[in-house]
Amino acid sequence: MIDQRLLIDKYGRELTKLRVSLTDACNFQCVYCMPEKRVFFKQKQLLYADEFYNIVSNLNKLGINEVRLTGGEPTLRKDFLKITKRLSDIPLKKFALTTNAYRLDNLLVPLATDTNLKYLNISMDSLNKKNFEAIAGVDFFDKVYNNIKKAKELGFNVKLNCVLMRGVNDNELVDFIKFAIDYDLNIRFLEVMNIGIMKAHFKQRFISSSDMINTIKEHGYTLSALKDEVDSTSFNFSLGDSGSIGFIASESKPFCSGCSRLRLSSTGFLRACLFKSSGYSIRDIPFEKYPEVLEQVKLLKPIHRIKHIEEPMYKIGG
């Protein structure tokens, strides 16, 4: 019998969602995330597939019911399908993946047929091939674009994440709106975050969600507000008969007060917040110790937005 109080923190937030970083490695070099000099964890430091299963299964028994796989780029794991198949044996309400989509062409069919992973958040910061390469640092536009369409055709629930940056890709805002309508997609625009290498360029590149919305309305689009869950990271709008958009405004409109997420690193470190490096290793601990650890992790979860963290984004898990 689950003690429902175990995952309720002192502010009354029910912590039922878990972000699971499978690796800190990535095959993209996005300008807002990946520094030129980076050091990834060694393979032997990372959790094995069975370890991910054991940890997530134990947390599920205590009330975690939604899991999102993140990275780095999670599909770089050679045992990615093994991990997703194992986690599919856990009775989760929602099983999702955040990815840059480059490797999805060989993964979509087995994911659709052999796993319970049905939700894809795909990072795509430009619809222009040259600009895509300038932002991502790789010439993978065609593959990502085609894999997005393939994912839709196979019935995945697909959302696109676009980090909008002033003077970099903000001129494509309306193009993304048209893309959402044409392909009946949900596109979420993210405010660039004051983390890692972006700290030096934050003031220059930051564009608020309010400014994005004003630009969209100036181009004649009508935004109809959708009803969002209390713990939603985005606030969302319908574009009419086809497509929708959302805004993840972690800088101008933080959503910390309703946050329901815990984070598991690729090395087995459980933490309460993207912006707090403190936490507890739960690698190899017995199930009997989990309630004690969760009580301690809950105490680390802030109610207000922390301004920044020195740790780079790729190490934390997006």
Short mmCIF file of N, CA and C in Angstrom, two decimals, residues 2-100:
data_model
loop_
_atom_site.label_atom_id
_atom_site.label_comp_id
_atom_site.label_asym_id
_atom_site.label_seq_id
_atom_site.Cartn_x
_atom_site.Cartn_y
_atom_site.Cartn_z
N ILE A 2 0.70 2.11 -0.99
CA ILE A 2 1.50 3.33 -1.10
C ILE A 2 1.03 4.36 -0.09
N ASP A 3 1.97 4.92 0.64
CA ASP A 3 1.66 6.05 1.51
C ASP A 3 1.64 7.30 0.63
N GLN A 4 0.46 7.79 0.31
CA GLN A 4 0.32 8.91 -0.61
C GLN A 4 1.02 10.17 -0.14
N ARG A 5 1.30 10.24 1.16
CA ARG A 5 1.97 11.42 1.69
C ARG A 5 3.44 11.44 1.36
N LEU A 6 4.01 10.29 0.99
CA LEU A 6 5.44 10.18 0.78
C LEU A 6 5.94 11.11 -0.31
N LEU A 7 5.14 11.29 -1.37
CA LEU A 7 5.55 12.12 -2.49
C LEU A 7 4.85 13.48 -2.51
N ILE A 8 4.34 13.90 -1.37
CA ILE A 8 3.79 15.25 -1.25
C ILE A 8 4.75 16.08 -0.41
N ASP A 9 5.24 17.19 -0.97
CA ASP A 9 6.23 17.98 -0.24
C ASP A 9 5.56 18.97 0.71
N LYS A 10 6.35 19.76 1.39
CA LYS A 10 5.82 20.64 2.42
C LYS A 10 4.96 21.77 1.86
N TYR A 11 5.02 21.97 0.53
CA TYR A 11 4.18 22.99 -0.10
C TYR A 11 2.92 22.38 -0.71
N GLY A 12 2.72 21.08 -0.49
CA GLY A 12 1.52 20.43 -0.99
C GLY A 12 1.62 19.94 -2.43
N ARG A 13 2.80 20.00 -3.02
CA ARG A 13 2.97 19.53 -4.39
C ARG A 13 3.15 18.01 -4.41
N GLU A 14 2.42 17.35 -5.30
CA GLU A 14 2.53 15.90 -5.43
C GLU A 14 3.58 15.58 -6.48
N LEU A 15 4.66 14.94 -6.08
CA LEU A 15 5.81 14.70 -6.94
C LEU A 15 5.69 13.34 -7.60
N THR A 16 5.02 13.30 -8.74
CA THR A 16 4.71 12.02 -9.39
C THR A 16 5.43 11.82 -10.71
N LYS A 17 6.21 12.79 -11.15
CA LYS A 17 6.86 12.69 -12.46
C LYS A 17 8.38 12.61 -12.29
N LEU A 18 9.01 11.83 -13.16
CA LEU A 18 10.44 11.60 -13.07
C LEU A 18 11.09 11.81 -14.43
N ARG A 19 12.10 12.67 -14.45
CA ARG A 19 12.95 12.83 -15.63
C ARG A 19 14.17 11.93 -15.46
N VAL A 20 14.40 11.07 -16.42
CA VAL A 20 15.49 10.09 -16.33
C VAL A 20 16.52 10.37 -17.42
N SER A 21 17.69 10.82 -17.03
CA SER A 21 18.77 11.06 -17.98
C SER A 21 19.51 9.76 -18.23
N LEU A 22 19.54 9.30 -19.48
CA LEU A 22 20.21 8.05 -19.81
C LEU A 22 21.70 8.23 -20.05
N THR A 23 22.09 9.44 -20.45
CA THR A 23 23.49 9.75 -20.72
C THR A 23 23.66 11.25 -20.78
N ASP A 24 24.88 11.73 -20.56
CA ASP A 24 25.15 13.16 -20.73
C ASP A 24 25.73 13.44 -22.10
N ALA A 25 26.04 12.40 -22.87
CA ALA A 25 26.63 12.56 -24.19
C ALA A 25 25.58 13.02 -25.20
N CYS A 26 26.03 13.76 -26.22
CA CYS A 26 25.11 14.22 -27.27
C CYS A 26 25.86 14.32 -28.59
N ASN A 27 25.16 14.08 -29.69
CA ASN A 27 25.75 14.19 -31.02
C ASN A 27 25.45 15.52 -31.67
N PHE A 28 24.77 16.43 -30.95
CA PHE A 28 24.58 17.80 -31.40
C PHE A 28 25.47 18.71 -30.54
N GLN A 29 25.70 19.92 -31.02
CA GLN A 29 26.52 20.89 -30.30
C GLN A 29 25.77 22.22 -30.22
N CYS A 30 24.55 22.17 -29.71
CA CYS A 30 23.68 23.35 -29.72
C CYS A 30 24.31 24.52 -28.96
N VAL A 31 24.15 25.70 -29.53
CA VAL A 31 24.86 26.88 -29.02
C VAL A 31 24.41 27.30 -27.63
N TYR A 32 23.22 26.87 -27.19
CA TYR A 32 22.73 27.25 -25.87
C TYR A 32 22.99 26.17 -24.83
N CYS A 33 23.63 25.08 -25.23
CA CYS A 33 23.78 23.94 -24.33
C CYS A 33 25.21 23.42 -24.23
N MET A 34 25.80 23.07 -25.35
CA MET A 34 27.03 22.28 -25.33
C MET A 34 28.28 23.15 -25.48
N PRO A 35 29.14 23.20 -24.47
CA PRO A 35 30.39 23.96 -24.57
C PRO A 35 31.38 23.26 -25.50
N GLU A 36 32.35 24.01 -25.98
CA GLU A 36 33.37 23.42 -26.85
C GLU A 36 34.16 22.35 -26.11
N LYS A 37 34.50 22.64 -24.87
CA LYS A 37 35.21 21.68 -24.05
C LYS A 37 34.21 21.01 -23.12
N ARG A 38 33.98 19.75 -23.32
CA ARG A 38 33.05 19.03 -22.46
C ARG A 38 33.63 17.66 -22.11
N VAL A 39 33.29 17.20 -20.98
CA VAL A 39 33.76 15.90 -20.51
C VAL A 39 32.53 15.06 -20.15
N PHE A 40 32.32 13.99 -20.88
CA PHE A 40 31.18 13.13 -20.63
C PHE A 40 31.56 12.04 -19.62
N PHE A 41 30.56 11.50 -18.96
CA PHE A 41 30.79 10.39 -18.05
C PHE A 41 31.36 9.20 -18.82
N LYS A 42 32.20 8.43 -18.16
CA LYS A 42 32.69 7.19 -18.76
C LYS A 42 31.57 6.16 -18.75
N GLN A 43 31.60 5.24 -19.69
CA GLN A 43 30.54 4.25 -19.84
C GLN A 43 30.29 3.48 -18.55
N LYS A 44 31.36 3.14 -17.85
CA LYS A 44 31.22 2.33 -16.64
C LYS A 44 30.56 3.11 -15.50
N GLN A 45 30.48 4.44 -15.63
CA GLN A 45 29.83 5.24 -14.60
C GLN A 45 28.31 5.25 -14.75
N LEU A 46 27.83 4.95 -15.95
CA LEU A 46 26.41 5.05 -16.24
C LEU A 46 25.64 3.85 -15.70
N LEU A 47 24.39 4.09 -15.36
CA LEU A 47 23.51 3.00 -14.94
C LEU A 47 23.30 2.02 -16.09
N TYR A 48 23.21 0.74 -15.76
CA TYR A 48 22.87 -0.28 -16.75
C TYR A 48 21.35 -0.35 -16.91
N ALA A 49 20.91 -1.02 -17.95
CA ALA A 49 19.47 -1.12 -18.22
C ALA A 49 18.71 -1.69 -17.03
N ASP A 50 19.24 -2.74 -16.44
CA ASP A 50 18.55 -3.35 -15.29
C ASP A 50 18.53 -2.42 -14.09
N GLU A 51 19.56 -1.59 -13.95
CA GLU A 51 19.59 -0.64 -12.85
C GLU A 51 18.53 0.44 -13.04
N PHE A 52 18.38 0.93 -14.27
CA PHE A 52 17.31 1.89 -14.55
C PHE A 52 15.96 1.27 -14.21
N TYR A 53 15.78 0.01 -14.62
CA TYR A 53 14.51 -0.66 -14.35
C TYR A 53 14.26 -0.76 -12.85
N ASN A 54 15.24 -1.20 -12.12
CA ASN A 54 15.06 -1.39 -10.67
C ASN A 54 14.74 -0.08 -9.97
N ILE A 55 15.45 0.98 -10.31
CA ILE A 55 15.22 2.27 -9.66
C ILE A 55 13.84 2.82 -10.01
N VAL A 56 13.50 2.83 -11.30
CA VAL A 56 12.21 3.38 -11.71
C VAL A 56 11.07 2.53 -11.18
N SER A 57 11.25 1.22 -11.17
CA SER A 57 10.23 0.33 -10.63
C SER A 57 9.99 0.59 -9.15
N ASN A 58 11.06 0.78 -8.41
CA ASN A 58 10.94 1.08 -6.98
C ASN A 58 10.24 2.41 -6.76
N LEU A 59 10.59 3.41 -7.55
CA LEU A 59 9.95 4.72 -7.41
C LEU A 59 8.48 4.66 -7.83
N ASN A 60 8.18 3.82 -8.83
CA ASN A 60 6.80 3.64 -9.25
C ASN A 60 5.96 3.03 -8.13
N LYS A 61 6.52 2.09 -7.39
CA LYS A 61 5.82 1.48 -6.27
C LYS A 61 5.49 2.50 -5.19
N LEU A 62 6.25 3.59 -5.18
CA LEU A 62 6.05 4.62 -4.16
C LEU A 62 5.27 5.83 -4.67
N GLY A 63 4.81 5.78 -5.95
CA GLY A 63 3.92 6.82 -6.44
C GLY A 63 4.32 7.53 -7.72
N ILE A 64 5.56 7.34 -8.20
CA ILE A 64 5.95 7.94 -9.48
C ILE A 64 5.17 7.23 -10.60
N ASN A 65 4.44 8.00 -11.42
CA ASN A 65 3.63 7.35 -12.46
C ASN A 65 3.86 7.89 -13.87
N GLU A 66 4.75 8.88 -14.02
CA GLU A 66 5.10 9.38 -15.35
C GLU A 66 6.61 9.48 -15.45
N VAL A 67 7.16 8.98 -16.57
CA VAL A 67 8.60 8.98 -16.78
C VAL A 67 8.92 9.55 -18.15
N ARG A 68 9.92 10.42 -18.17
CA ARG A 68 10.42 10.98 -19.44
C ARG A 68 11.91 10.69 -19.53
N LEU A 69 12.34 10.06 -20.62
CA LEU A 69 13.76 9.79 -20.85
C LEU A 69 14.40 11.01 -21.50
N THR A 70 15.54 11.43 -20.96
CA THR A 70 16.24 12.60 -21.50
C THR A 70 17.73 12.26 -21.64
N GLY A 71 18.52 13.28 -21.97
CA GLY A 71 19.96 13.10 -22.07
C GLY A 71 20.69 14.23 -21.41
N GLY A 72 21.75 14.75 -22.06
CA GLY A 72 22.27 14.47 -23.38
C GLY A 72 21.23 14.02 -24.38
N GLU A 73 21.68 13.14 -25.26
CA GLU A 73 20.77 12.54 -26.24
C GLU A 73 20.57 11.07 -25.89
N PRO A 74 19.40 10.72 -25.36
CA PRO A 74 19.19 9.36 -24.83
C PRO A 74 19.33 8.25 -25.85
N THR A 75 19.02 8.52 -27.12
CA THR A 75 19.08 7.46 -28.13
C THR A 75 20.51 7.06 -28.49
N LEU A 76 21.50 7.75 -27.96
CA LEU A 76 22.89 7.37 -28.20
C LEU A 76 23.27 6.11 -27.42
N ARG A 77 22.49 5.78 -26.42
CA ARG A 77 22.76 4.55 -25.68
C ARG A 77 22.61 3.34 -26.60
N LYS A 78 23.61 2.47 -26.62
CA LYS A 78 23.52 1.26 -27.44
C LYS A 78 22.41 0.35 -26.95
N ASP A 79 22.11 0.45 -25.66
CA ASP A 79 21.05 -0.37 -25.07
C ASP A 79 19.75 0.42 -24.89
N PHE A 80 19.56 1.43 -25.72
CA PHE A 80 18.38 2.29 -25.60
C PHE A 80 17.08 1.49 -25.70
N LEU A 81 16.98 0.62 -26.70
CA LEU A 81 15.76 -0.16 -26.85
C LEU A 81 15.58 -1.14 -25.70
N LYS A 82 16.67 -1.69 -25.22
CA LYS A 82 16.57 -2.60 -24.07
C LYS A 82 16.02 -1.85 -22.86
N ILE A 83 16.51 -0.63 -22.65
CA ILE A 83 16.04 0.18 -21.53
C ILE A 83 14.56 0.49 -21.67
N THR A 84 14.14 0.93 -22.85
CA THR A 84 12.73 1.29 -23.04
C THR A 84 11.81 0.08 -22.93
N LYS A 85 12.27 -1.06 -23.41
CA LYS A 85 11.46 -2.28 -23.28
C LYS A 85 11.32 -2.68 -21.81
N ARG A 86 12.41 -2.59 -21.07
CA ARG A 86 12.36 -2.93 -19.65
C ARG A 86 11.43 -1.98 -18.90
N LEU A 87 11.56 -0.69 -19.16
CA LEU A 87 10.72 0.29 -18.46
C LEU A 87 9.26 0.17 -18.86
N SER A 88 9.01 -0.40 -20.03
CA SER A 88 7.62 -0.60 -20.48
C SER A 88 6.89 -1.64 -19.66
N ASP A 89 7.62 -2.44 -18.89
CA ASP A 89 6.99 -3.43 -18.02
C ASP A 89 6.46 -2.79 -16.73
N ILE A 90 6.81 -1.52 -16.51
CA ILE A 90 6.37 -0.81 -15.31
C ILE A 90 5.03 -0.14 -15.62
N PRO A 91 4.04 -0.25 -14.75
CA PRO A 91 2.71 0.33 -15.02
C PRO A 91 2.67 1.84 -14.87
N LEU A 92 3.20 2.53 -15.89
CA LEU A 92 3.25 3.99 -15.87
C LEU A 92 2.02 4.58 -16.56
N LYS A 93 1.59 5.71 -16.09
CA LYS A 93 0.48 6.44 -16.74
C LYS A 93 0.95 7.06 -18.04
N LYS A 94 2.22 7.48 -18.07
CA LYS A 94 2.77 8.12 -19.27
C LYS A 94 4.26 7.81 -19.36
N PHE A 95 4.69 7.44 -20.58
CA PHE A 95 6.09 7.11 -20.83
C PHE A 95 6.52 7.92 -22.05
N ALA A 96 7.51 8.79 -21.89
CA ALA A 96 7.85 9.77 -22.92
C ALA A 96 9.36 9.85 -23.15
N LEU A 97 9.71 10.50 -24.25
CA LEU A 97 11.11 10.66 -24.64
C LEU A 97 11.35 12.07 -25.17
N THR A 98 12.42 12.70 -24.71
CA THR A 98 12.89 13.95 -25.29
C THR A 98 14.15 13.65 -26.10
N THR A 99 14.17 14.05 -27.37
CA THR A 99 15.24 13.63 -28.28
C THR A 99 15.48 14.67 -29.36
N ASN A 100 16.67 14.62 -29.96
CA ASN A 100 16.91 15.48 -31.13
C ASN A 100 16.47 14.79 -32.41
#
